[in-house]
mmCIF file of C-alpha atoms and ligand atoms in Angstrom:
data_model
loop_
_atom_site.group_PDB
_atom_site.id
_atom_site.type_symbol
_atom_site.label_atom_id
_atom_site.label_comp_id
_atom_site.label_asym_id
_atom_site.label_seq_id
_atom_site.Cartn_x
_atom_site.Cartn_y
_atom_site.Cartn_z
ATOM 1 C CA MET A 725 -131.174 -144.904 71.357
ATOM 2 C CA SER A 726 -129.116 -142.507 73.485
ATOM 3 C CA SER A 727 -125.839 -141.299 72.016
ATOM 4 C CA SER A 728 -123.975 -142.709 75.051
ATOM 5 C CA THR A 729 -124.644 -146.233 73.754
ATOM 6 C CA THR A 730 -122.958 -145.507 70.411
ATOM 7 C CA PRO A 731 -119.473 -147.064 70.355
ATOM 8 C CA PRO A 732 -116.605 -144.631 69.711
ATOM 9 C CA SER A 733 -115.662 -144.587 66.061
ATOM 10 C CA SER A 734 -112.821 -143.287 63.896
ATOM 11 C CA PRO A 735 -113.602 -141.661 60.543
ATOM 12 C CA PHE A 736 -111.054 -144.068 59.042
ATOM 13 C CA LEU A 737 -112.418 -147.311 60.486
ATOM 14 C CA PRO A 738 -115.533 -149.158 59.351
ATOM 15 C CA GLY A 739 -118.279 -148.226 61.791
ATOM 16 C CA PRO A 740 -120.983 -150.424 63.344
ATOM 17 C CA GLY A 741 -123.594 -149.562 60.664
ATOM 18 C CA PRO A 742 -125.811 -146.630 59.694
ATOM 19 C CA HIS A 743 -126.310 -144.116 62.515
ATOM 20 C CA PRO A 744 -129.863 -142.832 62.913
ATOM 21 C CA GLU A 745 -128.671 -139.208 62.966
ATOM 22 C CA THR A 746 -125.496 -139.071 60.914
ATOM 23 C CA GLY A 747 -126.329 -141.491 58.088
ATOM 24 C CA PRO A 748 -124.213 -144.297 56.674
ATOM 25 C CA PRO A 749 -120.692 -144.914 58.055
ATOM 26 C CA PRO A 750 -117.748 -143.647 56.007
ATOM 27 C CA PRO A 751 -116.310 -146.134 53.509
ATOM 28 C CA PRO A 752 -113.374 -148.302 54.624
ATOM 29 C CA PRO A 753 -110.003 -146.758 53.679
ATOM 30 C CA ARG A 754 -108.540 -147.755 50.341
ATOM 31 C CA THR A 755 -105.140 -146.410 49.357
ATOM 32 C CA ALA A 756 -103.840 -145.835 45.830
ATOM 33 C CA ALA A 757 -100.354 -144.749 44.794
ATOM 34 C CA VAL A 758 -99.943 -142.283 41.924
ATOM 35 C CA ILE A 759 -96.493 -142.396 40.323
ATOM 36 C CA PRO A 760 -95.667 -139.381 38.138
ATOM 37 C CA ALA A 761 -93.208 -140.732 35.578
ATOM 38 C CA ALA A 762 -93.628 -138.306 32.688
ATOM 39 C CA GLY A 763 -90.447 -136.272 33.182
ATOM 40 C CA ARG A 764 -87.635 -136.234 30.622
ATOM 41 C CA GLY A 765 -84.880 -136.312 33.241
ATOM 42 C CA VAL A 766 -82.594 -133.942 31.373
ATOM 43 C CA ARG A 767 -80.200 -133.635 34.352
ATOM 44 C CA LEU A 768 -79.300 -137.320 33.903
ATOM 45 C CA GLY A 769 -77.948 -136.573 30.437
ATOM 46 C CA PRO A 770 -79.225 -137.677 27.021
ATOM 47 C CA GLY A 771 -81.191 -140.910 26.652
ATOM 48 C CA ALA A 772 -84.561 -142.428 27.470
ATOM 49 C CA PRO A 773 -87.047 -140.665 29.802
ATOM 50 C CA LYS A 774 -85.667 -140.941 33.325
ATOM 51 C CA ALA A 775 -88.252 -143.437 34.594
ATOM 52 C CA LEU A 776 -87.336 -145.849 31.808
ATOM 53 C CA ARG A 777 -83.575 -145.835 32.539
ATOM 54 C CA THR A 778 -82.472 -149.115 33.995
ATOM 55 C CA LEU A 779 -80.953 -149.962 37.371
ATOM 56 C CA ASN A 780 -79.313 -153.380 37.292
ATOM 57 C CA GLY A 781 -81.195 -154.105 34.073
ATOM 58 C CA THR A 782 -84.654 -153.185 35.401
ATOM 59 C CA PRO A 783 -86.343 -149.852 34.549
ATOM 60 C CA MET A 784 -86.465 -147.395 37.431
ATOM 61 C CA LEU A 785 -90.230 -147.193 37.031
ATOM 62 C CA VAL A 786 -90.601 -150.957 37.593
ATOM 63 C CA HIS A 787 -88.558 -150.648 40.808
ATOM 64 C CA ALA A 788 -90.827 -147.765 41.893
ATOM 65 C CA VAL A 789 -94.053 -149.674 41.131
ATOM 66 C CA ARG A 790 -92.740 -152.698 43.049
ATOM 67 C CA ALA A 791 -91.797 -150.448 45.984
ATOM 68 C CA MET A 792 -95.395 -149.185 46.200
ATOM 69 C CA ALA A 793 -96.978 -152.597 45.631
ATOM 70 C CA ARG A 794 -94.841 -154.088 48.404
ATOM 71 C CA SER A 795 -96.774 -152.013 50.960
ATOM 72 C CA ARG A 796 -99.820 -153.926 52.136
ATOM 73 C CA ALA A 797 -101.710 -150.620 52.378
ATOM 74 C CA VAL A 798 -101.539 -150.020 48.610
ATOM 75 C CA SER A 799 -104.099 -151.853 46.459
ATOM 76 C CA LEU A 800 -103.852 -149.789 43.260
ATOM 77 C CA VAL A 801 -100.921 -148.097 41.506
ATOM 78 C CA VAL A 802 -101.579 -145.470 38.808
ATOM 79 C CA VAL A 803 -98.516 -144.749 36.675
ATOM 80 C CA VAL A 804 -98.511 -141.402 34.867
ATOM 81 C CA ALA A 805 -96.582 -141.964 31.638
ATOM 82 C CA PRO A 806 -95.051 -139.428 29.221
ATOM 83 C CA PRO A 807 -97.931 -137.853 27.228
ATOM 84 C CA ASP A 808 -97.045 -139.818 24.083
ATOM 85 C CA GLY A 809 -95.745 -142.924 25.874
ATOM 86 C CA ALA A 810 -98.637 -144.583 27.723
ATOM 87 C CA ALA A 811 -98.754 -147.630 25.418
ATOM 88 C CA GLU A 812 -94.984 -148.127 25.681
ATOM 89 C CA VAL A 813 -95.121 -147.920 29.484
ATOM 90 C CA ARG A 814 -98.031 -150.381 29.624
ATOM 91 C CA THR A 815 -96.031 -152.878 27.560
ATOM 92 C CA LEU A 816 -92.965 -152.345 29.714
ATOM 93 C CA LEU A 817 -94.907 -153.045 32.918
ATOM 94 C CA ASP A 818 -96.561 -156.107 31.374
ATOM 95 C CA ASP A 819 -93.085 -157.452 30.577
ATOM 96 C CA HIS A 820 -91.994 -157.396 34.230
ATOM 97 C CA ALA A 821 -93.223 -159.406 37.192
ATOM 98 C CA LEU A 822 -95.370 -157.292 39.531
ATOM 99 C CA PRO A 823 -97.256 -158.425 42.651
ATOM 100 C CA SER A 824 -100.591 -159.887 41.512
ATOM 101 C CA THR A 825 -102.379 -158.456 44.563
ATOM 102 C CA THR A 826 -101.937 -154.890 43.298
ATOM 103 C CA GLU A 827 -103.748 -153.476 40.273
ATOM 104 C CA VAL A 828 -101.546 -151.296 38.022
ATOM 105 C CA ALA A 829 -103.075 -148.711 35.650
ATOM 106 C CA VAL A 830 -101.294 -146.388 33.197
ATOM 107 C CA VAL A 831 -102.476 -142.910 32.119
ATOM 108 C CA PRO A 832 -100.784 -140.248 29.951
ATOM 109 C CA GLY A 833 -99.192 -137.326 31.818
ATOM 110 C CA GLY A 834 -98.722 -133.610 31.193
ATOM 111 C CA SER A 835 -96.046 -131.001 30.677
ATOM 112 C CA THR A 836 -95.382 -130.324 34.396
ATOM 113 C CA ARG A 837 -95.159 -132.659 37.376
ATOM 114 C CA GLN A 838 -98.203 -130.952 38.907
ATOM 115 C CA GLU A 839 -100.247 -131.560 35.763
ATOM 116 C CA SER A 840 -99.120 -135.198 35.655
ATOM 117 C CA VAL A 841 -100.220 -135.770 39.260
ATOM 118 C CA SER A 842 -103.589 -134.089 38.548
ATOM 119 C CA LEU A 843 -104.136 -136.439 35.606
ATOM 120 C CA GLY A 844 -103.295 -139.418 37.832
ATOM 121 C CA LEU A 845 -105.755 -138.240 40.489
ATOM 122 C CA ALA A 846 -108.484 -137.833 37.889
ATOM 123 C CA ALA A 847 -108.062 -141.504 36.939
ATOM 124 C CA LEU A 848 -108.698 -142.871 40.452
ATOM 125 C CA PRO A 849 -111.836 -144.924 41.086
ATOM 126 C CA ALA A 850 -114.468 -143.471 43.427
ATOM 127 C CA ASP A 851 -113.716 -145.815 46.345
ATOM 128 C CA ILE A 852 -110.136 -144.572 46.844
ATOM 129 C CA THR A 853 -109.999 -142.617 50.113
ATOM 130 C CA ASP A 854 -106.228 -142.065 50.510
ATOM 131 C CA VAL A 855 -103.522 -141.276 47.957
ATOM 132 C CA LEU A 856 -99.754 -141.640 48.028
ATOM 133 C CA VAL A 857 -97.863 -139.637 45.404
ATOM 134 C CA HIS A 858 -94.487 -141.165 44.661
ATOM 135 C CA ASP A 859 -91.819 -140.013 42.206
ATOM 136 C CA ALA A 860 -90.669 -142.697 39.782
ATOM 137 C CA ALA A 861 -87.283 -141.087 40.351
ATOM 138 C CA ARG A 862 -87.196 -142.562 43.900
ATOM 139 C CA PRO A 863 -87.147 -146.250 42.927
ATOM 140 C CA LEU A 864 -85.626 -147.666 46.111
ATOM 141 C CA VAL A 865 -87.883 -146.337 48.860
ATOM 142 C CA PRO A 866 -88.248 -149.126 51.463
ATOM 143 C CA ALA A 867 -91.690 -150.602 52.262
ATOM 144 C CA GLU A 868 -91.398 -149.418 55.880
ATOM 145 C CA THR A 869 -91.358 -145.782 54.718
ATOM 146 C CA VAL A 870 -94.383 -146.337 52.446
ATOM 147 C CA ASP A 871 -96.210 -148.072 55.312
ATOM 148 C CA ALA A 872 -95.408 -145.257 57.755
ATOM 149 C CA VAL A 873 -96.815 -142.617 55.401
ATOM 150 C CA ALA A 874 -99.956 -144.656 54.619
ATOM 151 C CA ALA A 875 -100.546 -145.341 58.327
ATOM 152 C CA ALA A 876 -100.272 -141.658 59.261
ATOM 153 C CA VAL A 877 -102.890 -140.763 56.617
ATOM 154 C CA ARG A 878 -105.194 -143.540 57.824
ATOM 155 C CA GLY A 879 -104.672 -142.149 61.313
ATOM 156 C CA GLY A 880 -106.312 -138.915 60.211
ATOM 157 C CA ALA A 881 -103.501 -136.620 58.990
ATOM 158 C CA PRO A 882 -104.612 -134.739 55.847
ATOM 159 C CA ALA A 883 -101.049 -134.634 54.469
ATOM 160 C CA VAL A 884 -97.890 -136.552 55.392
ATOM 161 C CA VAL A 885 -94.317 -136.236 54.101
ATOM 162 C CA PRO A 886 -91.299 -138.440 54.816
ATOM 163 C CA ALA A 887 -88.267 -136.272 55.508
ATOM 164 C CA LEU A 888 -84.677 -136.333 56.748
ATOM 165 C CA PRO A 889 -82.500 -133.738 58.480
ATOM 166 C CA LEU A 890 -79.959 -132.049 56.201
ATOM 167 C CA ALA A 891 -76.248 -132.826 56.141
ATOM 168 C CA ASP A 892 -75.334 -129.649 54.249
ATOM 169 C CA THR A 893 -75.799 -126.079 55.411
ATOM 170 C CA VAL A 894 -78.219 -124.333 53.045
ATOM 171 C CA LYS A 895 -77.846 -120.781 51.724
ATOM 172 C CA GLU A 896 -80.545 -118.687 50.152
ATOM 173 C CA VAL A 897 -79.106 -116.827 47.152
ATOM 174 C CA ASP A 898 -80.093 -114.302 44.555
ATOM 175 C CA PRO A 899 -80.121 -116.711 41.577
ATOM 176 C CA ARG A 900 -78.251 -115.812 38.364
ATOM 177 C CA THR A 901 -78.384 -117.583 35.041
ATOM 178 C CA ASP A 902 -75.318 -115.909 33.472
ATOM 179 C CA GLY A 903 -72.789 -118.029 35.421
ATOM 180 C CA GLY A 904 -71.646 -115.055 37.532
ATOM 181 C CA PRO A 905 -71.213 -115.334 41.308
ATOM 182 C CA GLU A 906 -74.516 -115.391 43.171
ATOM 183 C CA THR A 907 -74.968 -113.252 46.258
ATOM 184 C CA VAL A 908 -75.936 -115.000 49.499
ATOM 185 C CA LEU A 909 -79.096 -113.544 50.999
ATOM 186 C CA GLY A 910 -79.225 -115.627 54.160
ATOM 187 C CA THR A 911 -78.580 -118.880 56.021
ATOM 188 C CA PRO A 912 -81.669 -120.634 57.396
ATOM 189 C CA GLU A 913 -81.053 -122.458 60.680
ATOM 190 C CA ARG A 914 -80.150 -125.988 59.576
ATOM 191 C CA ALA A 915 -81.736 -127.704 62.589
ATOM 192 C CA ARG A 916 -85.147 -126.416 61.461
ATOM 193 C CA LEU A 917 -84.832 -127.718 57.879
ATOM 194 C CA ARG A 918 -85.795 -131.133 56.455
ATOM 195 C CA ALA A 919 -85.189 -132.675 53.043
ATOM 196 C CA VAL A 920 -88.521 -133.998 51.867
ATOM 197 C CA GLN A 921 -88.961 -137.266 49.988
ATOM 198 C CA THR A 922 -91.836 -139.282 48.547
ATOM 199 C CA PRO A 923 -94.244 -141.027 48.833
ATOM 200 C CA GLN A 924 -96.209 -138.117 50.206
ATOM 201 C CA GLY A 925 -99.568 -139.245 51.574
ATOM 202 C CA PHE A 926 -102.912 -137.461 51.514
ATOM 203 C CA ASN A 927 -106.529 -137.731 52.268
ATOM 204 C CA ARG A 928 -107.832 -137.917 48.691
ATOM 205 C CA GLU A 929 -110.332 -135.066 49.004
ATOM 206 C CA THR A 930 -107.664 -132.786 50.457
ATOM 207 C CA LEU A 931 -105.227 -133.486 47.623
ATOM 208 C CA ALA A 932 -107.887 -133.076 44.925
ATOM 209 C CA ARG A 933 -108.879 -129.710 46.439
ATOM 210 C CA ALA A 934 -105.232 -128.622 46.637
ATOM 211 C CA HIS A 935 -104.684 -129.450 42.953
ATOM 212 C CA GLU A 936 -107.923 -127.745 41.888
ATOM 213 C CA LYS A 937 -106.902 -124.557 43.685
ATOM 214 C CA ALA A 938 -103.360 -124.704 42.310
ATOM 215 C CA ALA A 939 -104.254 -125.379 38.683
ATOM 216 C CA PRO A 940 -104.743 -121.775 37.535
ATOM 217 C CA GLU A 941 -101.462 -120.722 39.144
ATOM 218 C CA GLY A 942 -99.425 -122.568 36.489
ATOM 219 C CA GLU A 943 -95.985 -124.159 37.158
ATOM 220 C CA GLY A 944 -96.768 -124.488 40.835
ATOM 221 C CA ALA A 945 -95.137 -126.482 43.560
ATOM 222 C CA THR A 946 -92.282 -128.969 43.312
ATOM 223 C CA ASP A 947 -94.149 -131.240 45.698
ATOM 224 C CA ASP A 948 -97.778 -131.983 46.479
ATOM 225 C CA ALA A 949 -97.615 -131.184 50.178
ATOM 226 C CA GLY A 950 -96.706 -127.614 49.171
ATOM 227 C CA LEU A 951 -100.116 -127.314 47.516
ATOM 228 C CA VAL A 952 -101.848 -128.515 50.690
ATOM 229 C CA GLU A 953 -99.865 -125.946 52.703
ATOM 230 C CA ARG A 954 -101.348 -123.265 50.431
ATOM 231 C CA LEU A 955 -104.811 -124.397 51.590
ATOM 232 C CA GLY A 956 -103.713 -123.624 55.158
ATOM 233 C CA LEU A 957 -103.987 -127.258 56.228
ATOM 234 C CA PRO A 958 -101.418 -129.020 58.424
ATOM 235 C CA VAL A 959 -98.743 -131.212 56.847
ATOM 236 C CA VAL A 960 -96.909 -133.609 59.172
ATOM 237 C CA VAL A 961 -93.520 -135.294 58.849
ATOM 238 C CA VAL A 962 -92.634 -138.960 59.388
ATOM 239 C CA PRO A 963 -89.055 -140.255 59.248
ATOM 240 C CA GLY A 964 -87.715 -140.595 55.719
ATOM 241 C CA HIS A 965 -85.060 -143.066 54.608
ATOM 242 C CA GLU A 966 -81.636 -142.592 53.051
ATOM 243 C CA GLU A 967 -82.508 -145.152 50.349
ATOM 244 C CA ALA A 968 -85.487 -143.041 49.248
ATOM 245 C CA PHE A 969 -83.131 -140.561 47.543
ATOM 246 C CA LYS A 970 -84.058 -139.097 44.157
ATOM 247 C CA VAL A 971 -82.124 -140.289 41.122
ATOM 248 C CA THR A 972 -81.356 -136.981 39.450
ATOM 249 C CA ARG A 973 -77.726 -136.910 38.307
ATOM 250 C CA PRO A 974 -75.452 -139.577 36.805
ATOM 251 C CA LEU A 975 -73.758 -140.252 40.183
ATOM 252 C CA ASP A 976 -77.163 -141.131 41.656
ATOM 253 C CA LEU A 977 -77.391 -144.071 39.212
ATOM 254 C CA VAL A 978 -74.119 -145.430 40.605
ATOM 255 C CA LEU A 979 -75.398 -145.063 44.175
ATOM 256 C CA ALA A 980 -78.722 -146.740 43.313
ATOM 257 C CA GLU A 981 -76.972 -149.750 41.771
ATOM 258 C CA ALA A 982 -74.764 -149.984 44.871
ATOM 259 C CA VAL A 983 -77.862 -150.038 47.106
ATOM 260 C CA LEU A 984 -79.395 -152.824 44.981
ATOM 261 C CA ALA A 985 -76.141 -154.815 45.148
ATOM 262 C CA ARG A 986 -76.077 -154.439 48.943
ATOM 263 C CA ARG A 987 -79.694 -155.593 49.203
ATOM 264 C CA ARG A 988 -78.952 -158.638 47.072
ATOM 265 C CA ALA A 989 -75.922 -159.473 49.198
ATOM 266 C CA THR A 990 -77.710 -159.024 52.545
ATOM 267 C CA ASP A 991 -81.159 -160.494 51.928
ATOM 268 C CA GLY A 992 -81.119 -161.965 48.428
ATOM 269 C CA PHE A 993 -83.693 -159.359 47.386
HETATM 270 O O1 LIG B 2318 -88.056 -133.274 37.552
HETATM 271 P P1 LIG B 2318 -88.230 -133.944 38.877
HETATM 272 O O2 LIG B 2318 -87.061 -134.818 39.225
HETATM 273 O O3 LIG B 2318 -88.643 -133.043 39.994
HETATM 274 O O4 LIG B 2318 -89.437 -134.956 38.661
HETATM 275 C C1 LIG B 2318 -90.013 -135.651 39.725
HETATM 276 C C2 LIG B 2318 -90.979 -136.690 39.182
HETATM 277 O O5 LIG B 2318 -92.036 -136.049 38.460
HETATM 278 C C3 LIG B 2318 -90.314 -137.685 38.237
HETATM 279 O O6 LIG B 2318 -90.729 -138.997 38.600
HETATM 280 C C4 LIG B 2318 -90.814 -137.252 36.873
HETATM 281 O O7 LIG B 2318 -90.944 -138.335 35.953
HETATM 282 C C5 LIG B 2318 -92.189 -136.685 37.207
HETATM 283 N N1 LIG B 2318 -92.675 -135.709 36.198
HETATM 284 C C6 LIG B 2318 -93.896 -135.949 35.550
HETATM 285 N N2 LIG B 2318 -94.365 -135.083 34.590
HETATM 286 C C7 LIG B 2318 -93.630 -134.008 34.236
HETATM 287 C C8 LIG B 2318 -92.384 -133.741 34.876
HETATM 288 C C9 LIG B 2318 -91.936 -134.609 35.885
HETATM 289 O O8 LIG B 2318 -94.557 -136.950 35.828
HETATM 290 N N3 LIG B 2318 -94.085 -133.238 33.254
#
């Protein structure tokens, strides 16, 4: 058979069957979300681990799992629990209604976010081709943002981040820990900066390679796309969403509850 008779194919779409020269077609895409939720959340003040704090009576983690499961692209959610809290997190999830179409697994995490994500990746079944990594601390990300990230990965991008332009001007400083005044080193051009959110989406192999390479370097990156950048691979941006903000400080809890109240008022959600 001449190659001109072979229909065009995408590496992310099921092909017409085994090709005589290139072997079997690639597997159909299957997307999992990994939710690192093992942080203590010290900046929120004393209390339960951040992911287990409630928003309108429901733990932040449950909101985050629902946000991932609401995307039709996501068929599996892996929650990375505090190292000594996997059983507690499993019980908590079992006590809340979650979409029955999405499988939810729980694994124990590590001492850094990077380690927690690596442990989540290691727990993925072999047929997962694409991975979204989503902070439990961003419980209100809308489904449209999750869908946009998943679609860009299925479209062939090795790494995708949702991001927004900045409202504040950003200064680079010489950091001090003694409370003294810090010296400004420079002012990056604001128009070229973006605030990056999650879920960040990846071709699974790319993300696994990025984590393997990063592991010996210790503390590492504050986001997963940063590890892919270190491999020299392209990372692309899709529009983020203002409701995908990270709950970090006490005021963020107030804002998150206000967003939930607005959703309930506007669409009964
Ligand atoms: O500390 P930060 O806000 O950057 O944490 C981002 C996310 O990483 C949170 O959802 C937190 O639970 C998670 N994390 C983790 N394991 C750690 C530290 C943070 O899963 N050891």
